[in-house]
Amino acid sequence: MRRAVSTAAASVAAFAAVLGLHSATTKSRLMTASQPSQSGNAATTTTAPGTGPLGPAGPTTVPNAAGPSGGTSTFVGASEQYGYGVLSVKLTMNGSHIANITLANLQVAESYSQMLAQQVIPILKNEVISAQSAQVNGISGASYTSQAYLLSVQSALDKARS
Amino acid sequence: MNDAPQGRLPVHIEQVMGTVVSFHVWPGKCPLLAATQAIEAACASLHRADQVFSTWDPDSPMSRFRAGRLDASQVPPEVGVVLDLCLEMRALSGGWFDPWLMPGGVDPTGLVKGWAVDRALAYLADAGAGAAMVNGGGDIALLGDPPGGGPWKIGIRHPWRPDGLACVLEVTGAVATSGSYERGPHLLDPRTGALTTAAASATVTGPSLTTADALATALAVGSDEVLARVGQLDGYDGYLVRADGSEASTAGIVFARI
């Protein structure tokens, strides 16, 4: 399909936009780079990247993500229900940037959901991490899994920014 | 430059009608309390629609009507409204959307979600909300312009990559997408009565989500023939990914530049 290339770019853009990640544009990145790493009052724990229930995710390299502060903090998003189960995510923030996302919790009712979640979540994760600027308002035909995942990321981000 | 989140209420999620409905509301000049109450009223209307129209609940008015246990004079008024809309959509779709050909009696499910989400959004419009997006399991009704100016940019889920997008469309009003990807084949060809996967993904945009939802269902079954019909309707457009992965759209579809 000729649109394949733009499709990939668009999908990256979309999920970040749904999350309101477009606040992390180049401009704001510069602005926030001088801010201290935020730990706030949210649940802050030592993170172990890639140790979520779905198995090793491998190291994550995020372009432009390394701020001068160097410190990371983690934030657990709210548990979000979706059509087939419940999930919540844990964000690792490097300054104002998402450095990694793992699943803090995933409960699904049946094997089909488990399969779906295992397909969806690693890719969602990469798209959220790699696309921190975008302009898409919503997704038509979106899966329940995607919506729950993005909402949990959003709530973790809200904690990180409070 | 927190443009979008600024002035937006926290996203409200309601589990109803076998799916998830999310409310993204920018109250604008509408008082916060009024906006919050409008969301509550909208959710109550969704649950009411669920109770009336559920085909899973054998005791719902719709189920009893289908089974011949209630006649037209005994059903809640919404049933008459929705069945009239179904008649209208059957004609508009050239018979490709036909709730009367479903097994087990008339089944308006292909239109009810869009209708219910339209009705939910109306509570926010009546309250004077500045902008809102109500997303009912991927069927979206829109009010006003998004923060930063219109039109709304809506990603259309890729039929084979559950997390990816097939494209991004500029939309005003409403957009519905129908396909077999998450629930498996569940659409019936009204001409054969068999499960069909003629289209991998079928999207219709236009002013009414009720109409868009019904036409997206028809487009998923009737493919190019329905696409041509949609293109002739004032204000409506369609985007189709055929079963072989090829794409087609009506002239009025606007692909967003991201």
Short mmCIF file of C-alpha atoms in Angstrom, two decimals:
data_model
loop_
_atom_site.label_atom_id
_atom_site.label_comp_id
_atom_site.label_asym_id
_atom_site.label_seq_id
_atom_site.Cartn_x
_atom_site.Cartn_y
_atom_site.Cartn_z
CA MET A 1 0.00 0.00 0.00
CA ARG A 2 1.44 3.28 -1.06
CA ARG A 3 0.24 5.01 2.04
CA ALA A 4 2.15 2.70 4.29
CA VAL A 5 4.85 5.19 5.09
CA SER A 6 2.54 8.00 6.02
CA THR A 7 0.39 5.52 7.89
CA ALA A 8 3.20 4.67 10.22
CA ALA A 9 3.92 8.30 10.84
CA ALA A 10 0.27 9.05 11.41
CA SER A 11 -0.22 6.29 13.91
CA VAL A 12 2.72 7.48 15.89
CA ALA A 13 1.29 10.95 15.90
CA ALA A 14 -2.16 9.84 16.87
CA PHE A 15 -1.53 8.08 20.10
CA ALA A 16 0.62 10.80 21.47
CA ALA A 17 -2.03 13.33 20.64
CA VAL A 18 -4.75 11.40 22.38
CA LEU A 19 -2.63 11.53 25.44
CA GLY A 20 -2.14 15.22 25.22
CA LEU A 21 1.52 14.62 24.71
CA HIS A 22 1.67 17.44 22.22
CA SER A 23 2.61 19.66 25.14
CA ALA A 24 6.03 18.11 24.75
CA THR A 25 6.88 19.88 21.54
CA THR A 26 10.36 21.06 20.77
CA LYS A 27 9.51 24.39 22.29
CA SER A 28 8.27 23.05 25.57
CA ARG A 29 11.05 20.54 25.63
CA LEU A 30 13.48 23.42 25.76
CA MET A 31 11.40 25.10 28.40
CA THR A 32 11.11 22.06 30.60
CA ALA A 33 14.67 20.91 30.18
CA SER A 34 15.79 23.39 32.76
CA GLN A 35 13.22 22.24 35.28
CA PRO A 36 14.26 19.80 37.94
CA SER A 37 13.18 16.22 37.64
CA GLN A 38 9.73 15.94 39.09
CA SER A 39 9.03 13.37 41.71
CA GLY A 40 6.06 15.09 43.30
CA ASN A 41 3.81 13.21 45.64
CA ALA A 42 2.97 10.42 43.22
CA ALA A 43 3.99 6.86 43.85
CA THR A 44 7.70 6.86 43.17
CA THR A 45 9.53 3.61 43.05
CA THR A 46 12.65 2.22 41.55
CA THR A 47 11.84 1.11 38.07
CA ALA A 48 12.90 -2.05 36.38
CA PRO A 49 12.36 -1.39 32.68
CA GLY A 50 10.98 -4.25 30.68
CA THR A 51 9.92 -6.38 33.58
CA GLY A 52 6.19 -6.03 33.04
CA PRO A 53 3.93 -9.07 32.84
CA LEU A 54 4.44 -9.26 29.10
CA GLY A 55 8.10 -10.10 29.43
CA PRO A 56 11.34 -8.34 28.64
CA ALA A 57 10.89 -5.26 26.55
CA GLY A 58 14.55 -4.57 26.08
CA PRO A 59 16.32 -1.28 26.57
CA THR A 60 14.56 1.77 25.27
CA THR A 61 16.41 4.54 23.57
CA VAL A 62 14.52 7.76 23.23
CA PRO A 63 15.88 10.45 20.93
CA ASN A 64 16.04 13.88 22.54
CA ALA A 65 14.78 12.47 25.78
CA ALA A 66 17.85 12.90 27.90
CA GLY A 67 17.52 16.10 29.84
CA PRO A 68 20.33 17.67 31.78
CA SER A 69 18.76 16.59 35.05
CA GLY A 70 19.51 12.93 34.34
CA GLY A 71 17.17 11.74 37.08
CA THR A 72 14.23 9.47 36.43
CA SER A 73 11.05 8.95 38.36
CA THR A 74 8.17 6.56 37.91
CA PHE A 75 4.44 7.10 38.03
CA VAL A 76 1.74 4.46 38.09
CA GLY A 77 -1.37 5.33 36.12
CA ALA A 78 -4.90 4.57 37.16
CA SER A 79 -6.32 1.11 36.54
CA GLU A 80 -8.48 1.41 33.46
CA GLN A 81 -11.21 -1.03 32.58
CA TYR A 82 -11.81 -1.98 29.00
CA GLY A 83 -14.02 -4.40 27.15
CA TYR A 84 -12.06 -7.45 28.19
CA GLY A 85 -10.22 -6.62 31.39
CA VAL A 86 -8.30 -4.12 33.47
CA LEU A 87 -4.86 -2.66 32.95
CA SER A 88 -2.61 0.01 34.37
CA VAL A 89 0.77 1.29 33.26
CA LYS A 90 3.90 2.58 34.92
CA LEU A 91 5.72 5.47 33.31
CA THR A 92 9.37 6.17 33.74
CA MET A 93 9.88 9.87 33.30
CA ASN A 94 13.18 11.47 32.47
CA GLY A 95 12.48 15.07 33.33
CA SER A 96 9.33 15.83 31.38
CA HIS A 97 9.91 13.00 28.91
CA ILE A 98 8.55 9.48 28.92
CA ALA A 99 11.58 7.21 28.91
CA ASN A 100 9.77 3.90 29.30
CA ILE A 101 6.35 2.38 29.85
CA THR A 102 5.70 -0.95 31.49
CA LEU A 103 2.48 -2.61 32.51
CA ALA A 104 1.89 -2.27 36.22
CA ASN A 105 -1.13 -4.53 36.05
CA LEU A 106 -3.00 -6.50 33.41
CA GLN A 107 -6.02 -8.64 34.13
CA VAL A 108 -7.92 -10.17 31.27
CA ALA A 109 -10.89 -12.46 31.25
CA GLU A 110 -10.00 -14.83 28.46
CA SER A 111 -7.19 -15.99 26.26
CA TYR A 112 -8.33 -13.95 23.24
CA SER A 113 -7.95 -10.79 25.27
CA GLN A 114 -4.56 -11.87 26.48
CA MET A 115 -3.47 -12.43 22.89
CA LEU A 116 -4.87 -9.09 21.79
CA ALA A 117 -3.21 -7.26 24.64
CA GLN A 118 0.11 -8.89 23.93
CA GLN A 119 -0.10 -7.79 20.32
CA VAL A 120 -1.28 -4.29 21.03
CA ILE A 121 0.62 -3.14 24.03
CA PRO A 122 4.26 -3.45 22.93
CA ILE A 123 3.47 -1.48 19.78
CA LEU A 124 1.43 1.11 21.62
CA LYS A 125 4.30 1.52 23.97
CA ASN A 126 6.78 2.21 21.22
CA GLU A 127 4.46 4.69 19.60
CA VAL A 128 3.80 6.60 22.76
CA ILE A 129 7.46 6.78 23.59
CA SER A 130 8.74 7.69 20.17
CA ALA A 131 6.05 10.24 19.37
CA GLN A 132 5.97 13.02 21.86
CA SER A 133 4.45 15.55 19.55
CA ALA A 134 1.36 15.20 17.42
CA GLN A 135 -1.99 16.61 16.45
CA VAL A 136 -4.72 14.01 16.32
CA ASN A 137 -7.84 14.35 18.45
CA GLY A 138 -9.28 10.86 18.53
CA ILE A 139 -9.39 7.44 16.91
CA SER A 140 -12.33 5.90 15.10
CA GLY A 141 -12.61 2.14 15.33
CA ALA A 142 -10.05 2.11 18.14
CA SER A 143 -9.78 -1.02 20.19
CA TYR A 144 -10.82 -1.11 23.81
CA THR A 145 -7.31 -2.14 24.75
CA SER A 146 -5.81 0.93 23.13
CA GLN A 147 -8.20 3.27 24.85
CA ALA A 148 -7.60 1.83 28.31
CA TYR A 149 -3.85 1.85 27.78
CA LEU A 150 -3.79 5.45 26.66
CA LEU A 151 -6.00 6.58 29.51
CA SER A 152 -3.75 4.95 32.07
CA VAL A 153 -0.73 6.61 30.48
CA GLN A 154 -2.57 9.92 30.60
CA SER A 155 -3.37 9.59 34.27
CA ALA A 156 0.25 8.68 35.03
CA LEU A 157 1.32 11.77 33.08
CA ASP A 158 -1.11 13.88 35.05
CA LYS A 159 0.54 12.65 38.24
CA ALA A 160 3.97 13.35 36.81
CA ARG A 161 3.01 16.92 36.00
CA SER A 162 1.15 17.73 39.17
CA MET B 1 2.01 25.24 25.52
CA ASN B 2 -0.45 22.82 27.02
CA ASP B 3 -3.01 23.77 24.42
CA ALA B 4 -5.30 20.74 24.35
CA PRO B 5 -5.44 19.69 27.98
CA GLN B 6 -6.01 23.25 29.09
CA GLY B 7 -9.63 23.87 29.97
CA ARG B 8 -10.59 20.27 29.43
CA LEU B 9 -12.46 18.32 32.05
CA PRO B 10 -10.83 15.04 33.10
CA VAL B 11 -11.75 12.41 30.55
CA HIS B 12 -14.83 10.53 31.70
CA ILE B 13 -15.12 6.85 30.84
CA GLU B 14 -18.40 5.01 31.00
CA GLN B 15 -18.71 1.28 30.47
CA VAL B 16 -22.03 0.76 28.79
CA MET B 17 -23.63 -1.02 25.82
CA GLY B 18 -20.91 -3.63 25.83
CA THR B 19 -18.23 -1.06 25.10
CA VAL B 20 -16.42 1.94 26.52
CA VAL B 21 -17.70 5.46 25.93
CA SER B 22 -15.28 8.31 26.60
CA PHE B 23 -16.21 11.97 27.08
CA HIS B 24 -13.64 14.64 26.23
CA VAL B 25 -15.22 17.95 27.14
CA TRP B 26 -13.95 21.51 26.92
CA PRO B 27 -16.62 23.48 28.77
CA GLY B 28 -15.70 26.90 27.37
CA LYS B 29 -18.23 29.35 28.75
CA CYS B 30 -20.37 26.59 30.22
CA PRO B 31 -20.04 26.49 34.03
CA LEU B 32 -18.05 23.46 35.22
CA LEU B 33 -20.92 22.15 37.32
CA ALA B 34 -23.32 22.34 34.38
CA ALA B 35 -20.82 20.54 32.15
CA THR B 36 -20.30 17.81 34.74
CA GLN B 37 -24.05 17.39 35.17
CA ALA B 38 -24.47 17.18 31.41
CA ILE B 39 -21.97 14.32 31.30
CA GLU B 40 -23.90 12.55 34.08
CA ALA B 41 -27.18 13.02 32.23
CA ALA B 42 -25.56 11.82 29.01
CA CYS B 43 -24.32 8.67 30.75
CA ALA B 44 -27.76 8.02 32.21
CA SER B 45 -29.19 8.26 28.69
CA LEU B 46 -26.63 5.72 27.46
CA HIS B 47 -27.60 3.27 30.20
CA ARG B 48 -31.25 3.82 29.39
CA ALA B 49 -30.54 3.03 25.73
CA ASP B 50 -28.68 -0.09 26.84
CA GLN B 51 -31.62 -1.24 28.96
CA VAL B 52 -34.14 -0.65 26.20
CA PHE B 53 -32.20 -1.99 23.22
CA SER B 54 -29.94 -4.72 24.57
CA THR B 55 -30.31 -7.84 22.48
CA TRP B 56 -28.24 -9.76 25.04
CA ASP B 57 -30.79 -9.22 27.79
CA PRO B 58 -33.78 -11.46 26.93
CA ASP B 59 -36.01 -9.26 29.09
CA SER B 60 -35.13 -5.92 27.49
CA PRO B 61 -38.06 -4.26 25.71
CA MET B 62 -36.25 -4.75 22.37
CA SER B 63 -35.71 -8.46 23.02
CA ARG B 64 -39.32 -8.92 24.04
CA PHE B 65 -40.48 -7.01 20.96
CA ARG B 66 -38.31 -9.21 18.73
CA ALA B 67 -39.71 -12.31 20.33
CA GLY B 68 -43.26 -11.08 19.79
CA ARG B 69 -43.83 -10.74 23.53
CA LEU B 70 -44.51 -7.02 23.17
CA ASP B 71 -46.32 -5.28 20.36
CA ALA B 72 -45.61 -1.83 18.95
CA SER B 73 -48.02 -0.17 21.38
CA GLN B 74 -46.26 -1.64 24.42
CA VAL B 75 -42.64 -0.68 23.74
CA PRO B 76 -40.92 2.48 25.05
CA PRO B 77 -41.15 5.42 22.64
CA GLU B 78 -37.42 5.18 21.79
CA VAL B 79 -38.03 1.88 20.05
CA GLY B 80 -40.40 3.49 17.59
CA VAL B 81 -37.97 6.35 17.00
CA VAL B 82 -35.07 3.98 16.35
CA LEU B 83 -37.07 1.66 14.10
CA ASP B 84 -38.21 4.65 12.03
CA LEU B 85 -34.55 5.64 11.67
CA CYS B 86 -33.73 2.07 10.65
CA LEU B 87 -36.34 2.25 7.90
CA GLU B 88 -34.84 5.50 6.70
CA MET B 89 -31.32 4.05 6.71
CA ARG B 90 -32.43 0.92 4.91
CA ALA B 91 -33.68 3.10 2.07
CA LEU B 92 -30.63 5.39 2.16
CA SER B 93 -28.25 2.43 1.97
CA GLY B 94 -30.10 0.76 -0.88
CA GLY B 95 -30.96 -2.18 1.38
CA TRP B 96 -27.39 -2.89 2.49
CA PHE B 97 -28.32 -1.87 6.02
CA ASP B 98 -31.34 -3.98 6.87
CA PRO B 99 -32.17 -4.72 10.51
CA TRP B 100 -35.21 -6.71 9.40
CA LEU B 101 -33.10 -9.38 7.75
CA MET B 102 -31.16 -10.20 10.91
CA PRO B 103 -31.73 -13.65 12.37
CA GLY B 104 -34.03 -13.69 15.37
CA GLY B 105 -36.12 -10.70 14.33
CA VAL B 106 -35.51 -7.01 13.73
CA ASP B 107 -32.16 -5.97 15.20
CA PRO B 108 -31.30 -2.26 15.22
CA THR B 109 -27.89 -2.84 16.87
CA GLY B 110 -26.02 -1.44 13.84
CA LEU B 111 -27.57 1.95 14.44
CA VAL B 112 -28.35 2.11 18.15
CA LYS B 113 -24.84 2.91 19.33
CA GLY B 114 -24.51 5.85 16.95
CA TRP B 115 -27.95 7.08 17.88
CA ALA B 116 -27.23 6.78 21.60
CA VAL B 117 -23.89 8.61 21.31
CA ASP B 118 -25.55 11.36 19.24
CA ARG B 119 -28.11 11.72 22.01
CA ALA B 120 -25.37 11.78 24.66
CA LEU B 121 -23.54 14.57 22.85
CA ALA B 122 -26.78 16.56 22.65
CA TYR B 123 -26.75 16.93 26.46
CA LEU B 124 -23.39 18.69 26.19
CA ALA B 125 -24.58 20.87 23.31
CA ASP B 126 -27.68 21.84 25.31
CA ALA B 127 -25.52 22.73 28.30
CA GLY B 128 -23.55 25.10 26.08
CA ALA B 129 -20.23 23.25 26.19
CA GLY B 130 -17.64 24.85 23.93
CA ALA B 131 -16.29 21.67 22.42
CA ALA B 132 -16.70 17.97 23.03
CA MET B 133 -15.82 14.58 21.64
CA VAL B 134 -17.83 11.55 22.67
CA ASN B 135 -16.18 8.33 21.52
CA GLY B 136 -18.40 5.27 21.78
CA GLY B 137 -16.09 2.35 21.13
CA GLY B 138 -14.62 4.10 18.12
CA ASP B 139 -17.78 5.80 16.88
CA ILE B 140 -17.26 9.50 17.47
CA ALA B 141 -19.64 12.45 17.75
CA LEU B 142 -18.09 15.92 17.79
CA LEU B 143 -19.25 19.30 19.03
CA GLY B 144 -17.62 22.59 18.09
CA ASP B 145 -13.99 22.91 17.14
CA PRO B 146 -11.08 21.20 18.86
CA PRO B 147 -8.75 23.34 20.98
CA GLY B 148 -6.42 25.20 18.68
CA GLY B 149 -9.03 25.36 15.93
CA GLY B 150 -10.84 22.97 13.65
CA PRO B 151 -11.38 20.66 12.02
CA TRP B 152 -11.02 17.64 14.25
CA LYS B 153 -8.37 15.20 13.13
CA ILE B 154 -9.46 11.64 13.66
CA GLY B 155 -7.23 8.64 13.12
CA ILE B 156 -8.89 5.67 11.45
CA ARG B 157 -7.76 2.46 13.03
CA HIS B 158 -5.76 0.19 10.80
CA PRO B 159 -7.71 -3.01 10.11
CA TRP B 160 -4.78 -5.36 10.63
CA ARG B 161 -2.52 -3.49 13.01
CA PRO B 162 -4.64 -3.06 16.13
CA ASP B 163 -2.56 -0.17 17.37
CA GLY B 164 -1.91 1.54 14.05
CA LEU B 165 -3.85 3.90 11.84
CA ALA B 166 -4.89 3.46 8.23
CA CYS B 167 -5.09 7.23 7.81
CA VAL B 168 -6.10 10.44 9.56
CA LEU B 169 -9.24 12.26 8.43
CA GLU B 170 -10.41 15.80 8.96
CA VAL B 171 -13.89 15.51 10.40
CA THR B 172 -16.72 17.77 11.45
CA GLY B 173 -19.79 16.27 13.06
CA ALA B 174 -19.33 12.54 13.32
CA VAL B 175 -17.35 9.53 12.17
CA ALA B 176 -18.10 5.82 12.45
CA THR B 177 -15.88 2.91 11.52
CA SER B 178 -17.06 -0.64 11.05
CA GLY B 179 -14.92 -3.69 10.59
CA SER B 180 -14.36 -7.23 11.70
CA TYR B 181 -11.04 -6.74 13.41
CA GLU B 182 -11.88 -6.78 17.09
CA ARG B 183 -15.01 -8.88 17.35
CA GLY B 184 -14.37 -11.15 14.41
CA PRO B 185 -16.81 -11.41 11.51
CA HIS B 186 -20.15 -10.19 12.84
CA LEU B 187 -21.75 -8.52 9.84
CA LEU B 188 -24.35 -10.26 7.76
CA ASP B 189 -24.82 -9.75 4.05
CA PRO B 190 -28.54 -9.01 3.81
CA ARG B 191 -28.63 -10.56 0.33
CA THR B 192 -27.18 -13.92 1.30
CA GLY B 193 -27.72 -14.07 5.05
CA ALA B 194 -24.11 -15.18 5.45
CA LEU B 195 -21.35 -13.64 7.54
CA THR B 196 -19.31 -11.37 5.36
CA THR B 197 -15.89 -9.77 5.31
CA ALA B 198 -16.31 -7.82 2.10
CA ALA B 199 -14.52 -4.81 3.57
CA ALA B 200 -11.72 -4.86 6.10
CA SER B 201 -12.66 -1.43 7.38
CA ALA B 202 -15.46 0.95 6.48
CA THR B 203 -15.64 4.56 7.65
CA VAL B 204 -18.38 7.13 7.12
CA THR B 205 -18.21 10.80 8.11
CA GLY B 206 -21.05 13.30 8.24
CA PRO B 207 -23.24 15.49 10.40
CA SER B 208 -25.13 12.67 12.18
CA LEU B 209 -23.47 9.73 13.94
CA THR B 210 -26.75 7.80 13.71
CA THR B 211 -26.56 7.96 9.93
CA ALA B 212 -22.78 7.50 9.80
CA ASP B 213 -23.02 4.39 12.00
CA ALA B 214 -25.71 2.76 9.87
CA LEU B 215 -23.94 3.64 6.63
CA ALA B 216 -20.59 2.37 7.94
CA THR B 217 -22.28 -0.95 8.69
CA ALA B 218 -23.72 -0.96 5.17
CA LEU B 219 -20.36 0.03 3.65
CA ALA B 220 -18.60 -2.83 5.42
CA VAL B 221 -21.01 -5.24 3.75
CA GLY B 222 -21.70 -3.59 0.40
CA SER B 223 -18.21 -2.20 -0.21
CA ASP B 224 -17.87 -0.16 -3.45
CA GLU B 225 -21.55 -0.15 -4.25
CA VAL B 226 -22.36 1.53 -0.94
CA LEU B 227 -19.37 3.86 -1.25
CA ALA B 228 -20.89 5.26 -4.44
CA ARG B 229 -24.19 5.83 -2.62
CA VAL B 230 -22.49 7.56 0.31
CA GLY B 231 -20.70 9.88 -2.11
CA GLN B 232 -24.04 11.08 -3.41
CA LEU B 233 -25.41 12.00 0.00
CA ASP B 234 -25.14 15.61 1.05
CA GLY B 235 -22.59 16.06 3.80
CA TYR B 236 -21.52 12.41 3.96
CA ASP B 237 -18.30 10.78 2.82
CA GLY B 238 -16.80 7.33 3.00
CA TYR B 239 -13.41 5.67 3.26
CA LEU B 240 -13.01 1.98 2.57
CA VAL B 241 -10.25 -0.56 3.01
CA ARG B 242 -11.26 -3.58 0.94
CA ALA B 243 -10.60 -7.14 2.02
CA ASP B 244 -7.53 -7.24 -0.26
CA GLY B 245 -6.06 -4.15 1.41
CA SER B 246 -6.78 -1.73 -1.42
CA GLU B 247 -8.37 1.57 -0.48
CA ALA B 248 -11.08 3.81 -1.89
CA SER B 249 -12.79 6.98 -0.76
CA THR B 250 -15.40 9.48 -1.88
CA ALA B 251 -14.36 12.82 -3.32
CA GLY B 252 -15.15 14.79 -0.16
CA ILE B 253 -12.91 12.84 2.20
CA VAL B 254 -10.10 15.04 3.52
CA PHE B 255 -6.94 13.24 4.57
CA ALA B 256 -5.18 15.26 7.24
CA ARG B 257 -1.56 16.26 6.95
CA ILE B 258 0.14 15.28 10.14
#
